[in-house]
Short mmCIF file of C-alpha atoms and ligand atoms in Angstrom, two decimals:
data_model
loop_
_atom_site.label_atom_id
_atom_site.label_comp_id
_atom_site.label_asym_id
_atom_site.label_seq_id
_atom_site.Cartn_x
_atom_site.Cartn_y
_atom_site.Cartn_z
CA MET A 1 -106.77 6.55 -71.70
CA LYS A 2 -105.20 8.27 -74.80
CA ASP A 3 -104.69 6.11 -77.51
CA LEU A 4 -106.53 3.28 -76.31
CA GLU A 5 -107.78 2.51 -79.58
CA GLN A 6 -104.47 2.11 -81.14
CA LEU A 7 -103.29 0.03 -78.17
CA ARG A 8 -106.37 -2.33 -78.54
CA ALA A 9 -105.63 -2.61 -82.32
CA ARG A 10 -102.31 -4.45 -81.49
CA LEU A 11 -104.05 -7.21 -79.59
CA PRO A 12 -105.70 -9.45 -82.00
CA ALA A 13 -107.34 -11.53 -79.09
CA LEU A 14 -109.82 -8.60 -78.75
CA ARG A 15 -111.58 -8.91 -82.09
CA ASP A 16 -113.16 -12.04 -81.07
CA VAL A 17 -113.33 -11.99 -76.77
CA THR A 18 -113.76 -9.81 -74.02
CA TYR A 19 -110.31 -10.23 -72.07
CA LEU A 20 -110.86 -9.70 -68.63
CA ASN A 21 -108.45 -12.29 -67.23
CA THR A 22 -104.70 -10.92 -67.24
CA GLY A 23 -104.76 -12.04 -63.42
CA THR A 24 -104.31 -15.48 -65.01
CA LEU A 25 -102.61 -14.54 -68.53
CA GLY A 26 -101.76 -11.49 -70.20
CA VAL A 27 -101.81 -11.18 -73.80
CA MET A 28 -98.77 -9.72 -75.93
CA ALA A 29 -99.12 -6.90 -78.03
CA GLU A 30 -97.87 -7.34 -81.41
CA PRO A 31 -94.86 -5.15 -81.50
CA VAL A 32 -93.54 -6.91 -78.49
CA LEU A 33 -94.28 -10.11 -80.12
CA GLU A 34 -92.61 -9.15 -83.37
CA ARG A 35 -89.11 -8.54 -80.99
CA TYR A 36 -89.89 -11.84 -79.01
CA VAL A 37 -90.11 -13.68 -82.52
CA GLU A 38 -87.06 -12.11 -83.99
CA ALA A 39 -84.87 -13.20 -80.94
CA LEU A 40 -86.39 -16.91 -81.35
CA GLN A 41 -85.40 -16.69 -84.82
CA ARG A 42 -81.90 -15.53 -84.04
CA VAL A 43 -81.61 -18.44 -81.55
CA GLU A 44 -82.86 -20.97 -83.83
CA ARG A 45 -81.46 -20.19 -87.07
CA PHE A 46 -77.85 -19.30 -86.12
CA GLY A 47 -77.45 -21.71 -83.03
CA HIS A 48 -74.04 -21.36 -81.48
CA ALA A 49 -73.02 -18.75 -84.35
CA ARG A 50 -74.84 -15.88 -82.62
CA TRP A 51 -75.26 -17.68 -79.34
CA ASP A 52 -73.12 -15.10 -77.36
CA GLU A 53 -74.37 -12.07 -78.81
CA VAL A 54 -78.04 -13.26 -78.14
CA ARG A 55 -77.24 -14.39 -74.47
CA ALA A 56 -75.51 -10.98 -73.92
CA THR A 57 -78.79 -9.03 -74.99
CA ALA A 58 -80.66 -11.57 -72.71
CA GLU A 59 -78.66 -10.75 -69.98
CA ALA A 60 -79.63 -7.02 -70.23
CA ALA A 61 -83.25 -8.25 -69.05
CA ARG A 62 -81.78 -9.08 -65.79
CA GLN A 63 -80.45 -5.30 -65.39
CA ARG A 64 -84.02 -4.20 -66.86
CA LEU A 65 -86.00 -6.48 -64.55
CA ALA A 66 -83.82 -5.37 -61.38
CA GLU A 67 -84.80 -1.59 -62.26
CA LEU A 68 -88.38 -2.44 -62.70
CA VAL A 69 -88.59 -4.03 -59.26
CA GLY A 70 -85.93 -2.25 -57.22
CA ALA A 71 -83.33 -4.65 -57.12
CA CYS A 72 -80.05 -5.42 -58.08
CA PRO A 73 -79.25 -7.61 -61.16
CA GLU A 74 -77.34 -10.12 -58.60
CA GLU A 75 -80.27 -10.69 -56.42
CA LEU A 76 -82.54 -12.05 -59.45
CA ALA A 77 -82.46 -15.51 -60.90
CA PHE A 78 -84.47 -16.16 -64.13
CA THR A 79 -87.23 -19.15 -63.38
CA GLY A 80 -89.85 -20.32 -65.57
CA ASN A 81 -92.94 -18.50 -63.68
CA SER A 82 -94.02 -17.35 -60.09
CA THR A 83 -94.44 -20.93 -58.76
CA ASP A 84 -90.84 -21.99 -59.64
CA GLY A 85 -89.53 -19.18 -57.52
CA LEU A 86 -91.87 -19.48 -54.65
CA ALA A 87 -91.07 -23.47 -54.54
CA LEU A 88 -87.18 -23.02 -55.10
CA ILE A 89 -87.10 -20.27 -52.35
CA LEU A 90 -88.73 -22.32 -49.52
CA ALA A 91 -87.14 -25.57 -50.63
CA SER A 92 -83.54 -23.78 -49.98
CA LEU A 93 -84.25 -22.69 -46.79
CA ARG A 94 -82.67 -24.86 -44.09
CA TRP A 95 -85.39 -25.88 -42.10
CA SER A 96 -85.64 -27.39 -38.53
CA PRO A 97 -88.30 -29.61 -36.81
CA GLY A 98 -90.44 -27.11 -34.99
CA ASP A 99 -90.17 -23.86 -37.33
CA ARG A 100 -93.13 -22.18 -37.86
CA VAL A 101 -94.41 -20.19 -40.92
CA LEU A 102 -97.14 -17.29 -41.05
CA THR A 103 -99.04 -16.85 -44.47
CA SER A 104 -102.51 -15.16 -45.23
CA ASP A 105 -105.94 -16.63 -45.67
CA GLN A 106 -105.99 -15.43 -49.60
CA GLU A 107 -102.97 -17.35 -50.82
CA HIS A 108 -102.40 -19.11 -54.10
CA PRO A 109 -101.88 -22.98 -54.25
CA ALA A 110 -98.34 -21.88 -55.82
CA LEU A 111 -97.41 -20.63 -52.19
CA LEU A 112 -99.79 -22.95 -50.32
CA LEU A 113 -98.44 -26.16 -51.88
CA PRO A 114 -94.52 -25.80 -51.32
CA LEU A 115 -95.48 -24.43 -47.71
CA SER A 116 -97.51 -28.20 -47.35
CA ALA A 117 -94.58 -29.57 -48.51
CA VAL A 118 -92.18 -28.10 -45.91
CA SER A 119 -94.39 -28.95 -43.56
CA ARG A 120 -94.51 -32.74 -44.26
CA ARG A 121 -90.68 -33.01 -44.80
CA HIS A 122 -89.49 -31.09 -41.82
CA GLU A 123 -92.07 -31.01 -39.18
CA VAL A 124 -92.71 -27.45 -39.86
CA THR A 125 -96.10 -25.74 -38.99
CA VAL A 126 -98.02 -23.23 -40.90
CA HIS A 127 -100.42 -20.89 -39.65
CA GLN A 128 -102.61 -18.00 -40.92
CA PHE A 129 -103.36 -14.53 -40.28
CA THR A 130 -106.43 -12.92 -42.22
CA VAL A 131 -106.70 -10.32 -44.63
CA GLY A 132 -109.13 -7.59 -43.90
CA SER A 133 -110.94 -5.35 -45.77
CA THR A 134 -108.80 -2.48 -44.75
CA PRO A 135 -105.12 -2.27 -44.15
CA GLU A 136 -105.62 -1.66 -40.45
CA GLU A 137 -107.65 -4.50 -40.06
CA THR A 138 -104.97 -6.78 -42.07
CA ILE A 139 -102.43 -5.04 -39.52
CA VAL A 140 -104.32 -6.32 -36.42
CA SER A 141 -104.59 -9.54 -37.47
CA PHE A 142 -101.05 -10.05 -38.69
CA ALA A 143 -99.92 -8.58 -35.16
CA GLU A 144 -101.64 -11.10 -33.20
CA ARG A 145 -100.92 -14.08 -34.98
CA LEU A 146 -97.00 -12.91 -35.29
CA GLU A 147 -97.15 -12.55 -31.32
CA GLU A 148 -98.89 -16.11 -30.77
CA VAL A 149 -96.98 -17.94 -33.54
CA ARG A 150 -93.27 -16.64 -33.64
CA PRO A 151 -92.77 -17.61 -37.07
CA ARG A 152 -89.43 -18.19 -38.47
CA LEU A 153 -91.10 -17.02 -42.22
CA VAL A 154 -93.79 -14.85 -43.19
CA ALA A 155 -95.10 -15.59 -46.62
CA PHE A 156 -97.80 -13.85 -48.49
CA SER A 157 -98.92 -12.13 -51.77
CA HIS A 158 -98.29 -8.35 -52.51
CA VAL A 159 -101.80 -8.64 -54.46
CA SER A 160 -104.30 -11.21 -53.46
CA CYS A 161 -105.26 -13.30 -56.23
CA GLU A 162 -108.55 -13.83 -54.38
CA THR A 163 -110.06 -10.17 -54.12
CA GLY A 164 -107.25 -7.82 -55.79
CA VAL A 165 -106.47 -6.20 -52.39
CA ARG A 166 -103.22 -4.84 -51.94
CA LEU A 167 -101.42 -5.77 -48.77
CA PRO A 168 -99.94 -3.08 -46.70
CA VAL A 169 -96.48 -4.84 -47.11
CA GLU A 170 -94.07 -2.19 -45.71
CA ARG A 171 -95.52 -2.24 -42.56
CA LEU A 172 -96.01 -6.13 -42.23
CA VAL A 173 -92.32 -6.47 -43.22
CA SER A 174 -91.02 -4.04 -40.62
CA MET A 175 -93.08 -5.99 -38.06
CA ALA A 176 -91.85 -9.41 -39.14
CA HIS A 177 -88.26 -8.22 -39.06
CA GLN A 178 -88.98 -6.90 -35.58
CA HIS A 179 -89.90 -10.23 -34.42
CA GLY A 180 -86.72 -12.00 -36.24
CA ALA A 181 -88.76 -13.41 -38.93
CA LEU A 182 -87.78 -13.28 -42.85
CA VAL A 183 -90.10 -12.39 -45.24
CA LEU A 184 -91.14 -14.20 -48.47
CA LEU A 185 -93.35 -12.04 -51.05
CA ASP A 186 -95.44 -13.38 -53.75
CA VAL A 187 -95.48 -10.70 -56.60
CA ALA A 188 -97.12 -12.70 -59.06
CA GLN A 189 -100.38 -10.11 -59.32
CA SER A 190 -98.38 -7.20 -58.58
CA VAL A 191 -95.55 -6.62 -61.08
CA GLY A 192 -96.61 -4.93 -63.92
CA GLN A 193 -99.87 -3.53 -62.41
CA CYS A 194 -98.64 -1.56 -59.52
CA ARG A 195 -95.21 -0.38 -58.35
CA VAL A 196 -92.93 -2.99 -57.13
CA ASP A 197 -90.08 -1.91 -55.15
CA LEU A 198 -88.48 -4.54 -53.27
CA ARG A 199 -85.72 -3.00 -51.73
CA GLY A 200 -88.26 -0.51 -50.32
CA LEU A 201 -90.62 -2.90 -49.21
CA GLY A 202 -87.63 -4.37 -47.33
CA VAL A 203 -88.58 -8.30 -48.09
CA ASP A 204 -85.72 -10.86 -47.92
CA PHE A 205 -87.40 -13.21 -50.78
CA ALA A 206 -89.68 -12.74 -53.77
CA ALA A 207 -90.96 -14.46 -56.77
CA GLY A 208 -92.98 -13.13 -59.75
CA ASN A 209 -93.55 -13.67 -63.58
CA GLY A 210 -93.46 -12.01 -66.79
CA HIS A 211 -96.51 -13.69 -68.18
CA LYS A 212 -99.30 -11.65 -66.37
CA TRP A 213 -99.70 -8.05 -66.15
CA LEU A 214 -96.00 -7.51 -67.99
CA HIS A 215 -97.76 -9.14 -70.94
CA GLY A 216 -94.37 -10.92 -71.62
CA PRO A 217 -93.65 -14.27 -73.01
CA LYS A 218 -95.05 -17.26 -71.16
CA GLY A 219 -92.41 -19.33 -69.46
CA THR A 220 -90.72 -16.26 -67.90
CA GLY A 221 -90.48 -15.68 -63.72
CA PHE A 222 -88.09 -14.75 -61.62
CA LEU A 223 -86.83 -14.88 -57.83
CA PHE A 224 -85.40 -12.33 -56.06
CA VAL A 225 -83.10 -13.09 -52.96
CA ARG A 226 -81.65 -9.74 -51.09
CA ARG A 227 -78.11 -9.81 -51.39
CA ASP A 228 -77.36 -10.40 -47.55
CA MET A 229 -79.72 -13.24 -47.60
CA LEU A 230 -77.97 -15.45 -50.31
CA ASP A 231 -76.07 -17.68 -48.36
CA LEU A 232 -78.78 -18.58 -46.10
CA LEU A 233 -80.05 -20.55 -49.08
CA GLU A 234 -79.01 -23.96 -50.07
CA PRO A 235 -80.55 -24.49 -53.46
CA PRO A 236 -82.11 -28.40 -53.64
CA LEU A 237 -80.41 -28.94 -57.11
CA VAL A 238 -77.13 -28.01 -58.75
CA GLY A 239 -76.04 -28.23 -62.36
CA ASP A 240 -73.55 -26.54 -64.49
CA GLY A 241 -73.82 -23.08 -64.41
CA ALA A 242 -74.98 -22.81 -60.53
CA VAL A 243 -71.83 -22.91 -59.18
CA GLU A 244 -68.19 -20.76 -59.40
CA PRO A 245 -66.48 -22.02 -62.66
CA ALA A 246 -63.90 -24.54 -62.39
CA PHE A 247 -61.09 -23.52 -64.84
CA GLU A 248 -59.25 -26.68 -64.32
CA ARG A 249 -60.46 -30.49 -63.73
CA THR A 250 -58.40 -30.78 -60.50
CA ALA A 251 -58.62 -34.22 -59.20
CA ASP A 252 -60.78 -33.06 -56.22
CA TRP A 253 -62.84 -30.42 -58.34
CA LEU A 254 -66.05 -32.33 -57.67
CA GLU A 255 -65.55 -32.31 -53.85
CA GLY A 256 -64.17 -28.29 -53.90
CA TRP A 257 -67.47 -26.86 -55.95
CA ARG A 258 -69.06 -23.75 -54.21
CA PHE A 259 -72.44 -22.41 -55.26
CA ARG A 260 -72.04 -18.95 -57.25
CA SER A 261 -72.23 -16.01 -54.96
CA ASP A 262 -75.27 -14.48 -56.77
CA ALA A 263 -78.57 -15.37 -57.44
CA GLN A 264 -78.14 -17.42 -60.56
CA ARG A 265 -77.11 -20.01 -58.53
CA PHE A 266 -80.72 -21.19 -59.15
CA GLU A 267 -79.81 -21.26 -62.98
CA PHE A 268 -78.21 -24.18 -64.92
CA GLY A 269 -77.81 -25.93 -68.05
CA THR A 270 -78.62 -24.61 -71.37
CA ARG A 271 -81.51 -22.33 -71.52
CA ASN A 272 -83.35 -20.40 -74.07
CA PRO A 273 -82.55 -16.61 -73.89
CA ALA A 274 -85.13 -15.50 -76.39
CA PRO A 275 -88.18 -15.27 -73.89
CA TRP A 276 -85.79 -12.71 -71.73
CA ILE A 277 -85.47 -10.54 -74.85
CA GLY A 278 -89.29 -10.66 -75.45
CA LEU A 279 -89.80 -9.77 -71.64
CA THR A 280 -87.38 -6.71 -72.25
CA ALA A 281 -89.49 -5.55 -75.15
CA ALA A 282 -92.78 -5.91 -72.77
CA ILE A 283 -91.35 -3.84 -70.23
CA ASP A 284 -90.16 -1.29 -73.01
CA TYR A 285 -93.80 -1.50 -74.20
CA LEU A 286 -95.60 -0.64 -70.93
CA GLU A 287 -93.01 1.96 -69.83
CA ALA A 288 -93.77 3.92 -72.89
CA ILE A 289 -97.52 3.75 -72.08
CA GLY A 290 -96.20 4.99 -68.56
CA TRP A 291 -96.85 3.18 -65.08
CA ASP A 292 -98.93 6.11 -63.91
CA THR A 293 -100.93 6.11 -66.91
CA ILE A 294 -101.68 2.49 -66.40
CA GLU A 295 -102.41 2.52 -62.66
CA ARG A 296 -104.99 5.25 -63.05
CA HIS A 297 -106.64 4.05 -66.04
CA GLN A 298 -107.19 0.67 -64.00
CA CYS A 299 -108.36 2.46 -60.87
CA VAL A 300 -111.13 4.51 -63.56
CA LEU A 301 -112.27 1.30 -64.77
CA VAL A 302 -112.58 -0.29 -61.39
CA ARG A 303 -114.58 2.50 -59.96
CA TRP A 304 -116.61 2.58 -63.39
CA LEU A 305 -117.51 -0.93 -62.97
CA HIS A 306 -118.47 -0.64 -59.29
CA GLU A 307 -120.98 2.13 -59.95
CA ARG A 308 -122.41 0.37 -63.14
CA ILE A 309 -123.09 -2.80 -61.55
CA SER A 310 -124.34 -1.78 -58.05
CA ALA A 311 -127.47 -1.38 -59.27
CA ILE A 312 -128.02 -4.69 -60.65
CA PRO A 313 -130.18 -6.99 -58.41
CA GLY A 314 -128.30 -9.70 -56.61
CA VAL A 315 -124.62 -8.39 -57.41
CA ARG A 316 -122.02 -8.45 -54.79
CA TRP A 317 -118.71 -6.48 -54.64
CA TYR A 318 -115.74 -8.32 -52.77
CA SER A 319 -113.07 -5.83 -53.38
CA THR A 320 -112.08 -2.58 -52.07
CA LEU A 321 -112.41 0.63 -53.99
CA ASP A 322 -109.67 2.40 -52.01
CA PRO A 323 -106.96 3.24 -54.66
CA THR A 324 -104.14 2.69 -52.10
CA CYS A 325 -105.07 -0.78 -51.21
CA GLY A 326 -106.54 -2.00 -54.24
CA SER A 327 -105.68 -2.94 -57.78
CA GLY A 328 -107.15 -3.54 -61.19
CA MET A 329 -108.46 -6.76 -60.21
CA VAL A 330 -111.68 -7.34 -58.57
CA THR A 331 -113.91 -10.02 -57.55
CA LEU A 332 -117.81 -10.04 -57.56
CA GLY A 333 -120.58 -12.34 -57.14
CA LEU A 334 -124.35 -12.88 -58.26
CA SER A 335 -126.87 -14.01 -55.70
CA GLY A 336 -128.21 -17.32 -57.03
CA TRP A 337 -125.20 -18.46 -59.03
CA ASP A 338 -121.88 -20.27 -57.82
CA GLY A 339 -118.70 -19.01 -59.28
CA GLU A 340 -117.75 -21.78 -61.27
CA THR A 341 -121.18 -21.67 -63.08
CA LEU A 342 -121.17 -18.10 -63.46
CA SER A 343 -117.68 -18.15 -64.83
CA ARG A 344 -118.53 -20.73 -67.54
CA VAL A 345 -121.85 -19.07 -68.67
CA LEU A 346 -120.23 -16.01 -69.05
CA TRP A 347 -117.58 -17.50 -71.22
CA GLU A 348 -119.72 -19.88 -73.24
CA ARG A 349 -122.85 -17.33 -73.86
CA PHE A 350 -121.20 -13.90 -73.84
CA GLN A 351 -117.45 -14.71 -74.93
CA ILE A 352 -116.31 -12.50 -71.71
CA ILE A 353 -112.85 -14.21 -70.48
CA GLN A 354 -112.60 -13.83 -66.48
CA ARG A 355 -111.91 -16.29 -63.64
CA ARG A 356 -113.87 -18.39 -60.92
CA VAL A 357 -113.17 -17.60 -57.32
CA LEU A 358 -113.91 -20.30 -55.00
CA VAL A 359 -113.47 -17.80 -51.51
CA PRO A 360 -115.49 -15.48 -51.84
CA ASN A 361 -117.50 -17.46 -54.33
CA GLY A 362 -117.61 -15.45 -57.44
CA ILE A 363 -115.66 -14.37 -60.71
CA ARG A 364 -112.58 -12.21 -60.90
CA VAL A 365 -112.37 -9.52 -63.28
CA SER A 366 -109.03 -7.99 -64.35
CA CYS A 367 -108.90 -4.38 -65.63
CA ALA A 368 -105.62 -4.04 -67.56
CA TYR A 369 -104.15 -1.05 -69.74
CA PHE A 370 -106.21 -2.22 -72.63
CA THR A 371 -109.36 -2.77 -70.98
CA SER A 372 -112.15 -0.38 -72.21
CA PHE A 373 -115.66 0.86 -70.74
CA GLU A 374 -117.27 -1.19 -73.42
CA ASP A 375 -115.61 -4.50 -72.26
CA LEU A 376 -116.97 -3.63 -68.76
CA GLU A 377 -120.42 -2.52 -70.11
CA LYS A 378 -120.44 -6.06 -72.08
CA LEU A 379 -119.80 -7.68 -68.64
CA ALA A 380 -122.41 -5.32 -66.81
CA SER A 381 -125.05 -6.24 -69.24
CA ALA A 382 -124.48 -9.97 -69.49
CA LEU A 383 -124.90 -9.95 -65.67
CA GLU A 384 -128.09 -7.89 -65.91
CA GLN A 385 -129.59 -10.70 -68.11
CA LEU A 386 -128.07 -13.44 -65.79
CA ALA A 387 -129.68 -11.90 -62.82
CA VAL A 388 -133.02 -11.48 -64.29
CA GLY A 389 -132.88 -14.92 -65.97
CA SER A 390 -131.69 -16.55 -62.78
CA ALA A 391 -130.50 -19.73 -63.80
CA GLY A 392 -131.25 -21.20 -60.10
CA VAL A 393 -128.05 -22.55 -59.53
CA ARG A 394 -127.34 -22.54 -55.61
CA GLU A 395 -124.50 -21.45 -54.14
C1 LIG B 401 -100.76 -14.89 -56.16
C2 LIG B 401 -100.29 -15.92 -56.97
N1 LIG B 401 -99.40 -16.48 -56.95
C3 LIG B 401 -98.66 -17.25 -57.70
C4 LIG B 401 -99.26 -17.59 -58.93
C5 LIG B 401 -98.71 -18.56 -60.09
O1 LIG B 401 -98.05 -17.52 -60.97
P1 LIG B 401 -97.24 -18.35 -61.88
O2 LIG B 401 -98.44 -18.84 -63.14
O3 LIG B 401 -96.20 -17.46 -62.57
O4 LIG B 401 -96.70 -19.77 -61.53
C6 LIG B 401 -100.74 -16.90 -59.27
C7 LIG B 401 -101.23 -17.38 -60.48
O5 LIG B 401 -102.36 -16.65 -60.93
C8 LIG B 401 -101.13 -16.01 -58.26
O6 LIG B 401 -102.43 -15.51 -58.62
#
């Protein structure tokens, strides 16, 4: 990629480590950090003296985020992360005993745990479809399970955190809707690394974050509720800011309150606006590099890595190379090594940051806009040494 050296120079972490774990946490570029810190200084130094001005700037982030994900600002609520958003949506649906949910076999605990809580609390059953190695395989499994389960809600990730595969969301959503099911999409791993058009995809609800592929402030996330679905959700918590404002303290105002008509019914109390200004700066920064450039760069890196390591004895590649259903995140294993140990040794001996995966057993490698061939060469040569040295750790 053009200007890669310059982009990398703005990321101090890269001086000490090989950073291949954007799928867990992004690293913020210095110019973004400067804008974020400047916002934080305004908030903390001036308090209420400049509160309205800072709040208005932060509010612009809602518009910016809405444009990025193909939504209207009224359809977005700010949250702390994707986990917040997923849990809030699941806790807000009015469940009935016997309701069924269909999810995939490659989901993050951020979705599985609130689903399990819904199941415990409301006698809802949770069923799975299988994510295949091609979109067609996934569609076949989904169609079969949809027919059998007849779910009220279908909930799955846009990009799998286990293998980096990108699901054929548009097709799955259309099938789910034909069967009368609602759709909740987890976009934690897609926003910032591939295009996300929530309106185009047709989903009813979604949740994502700013701290992974957008490389924005930690503690930024959002939930999306399609405009016509808002009244289907009854937030489990209510507080000042989440309801239509009461301009008079009439005797019965506490009986008569109503939730706001937009997604901000999920926000209440005093919140720090600075991270949202930081997130706007992060989006501006990536947009200046260009989404097409970023996607192309990730795709080239993934192919290069595959080619480079396929000759290493014992390497197993678990992800797709098809750019239409892959991403910048891939999972690989090394024979004789369990993922946990391999991940730890790559960090401790080689200062390569990646993440272990339990199923399939291996490590996940994130190729981001700043990743270089040299980073991947370091990984490949570490794997070569470990393959030859064989630690004798059995899977
Ligand atoms: C698919 C998926 N969903 C949800 C999460 C949780 O995201 P957050 O850290 O924003 O709560 C992750 C984090 O790794 C993830 O990979």
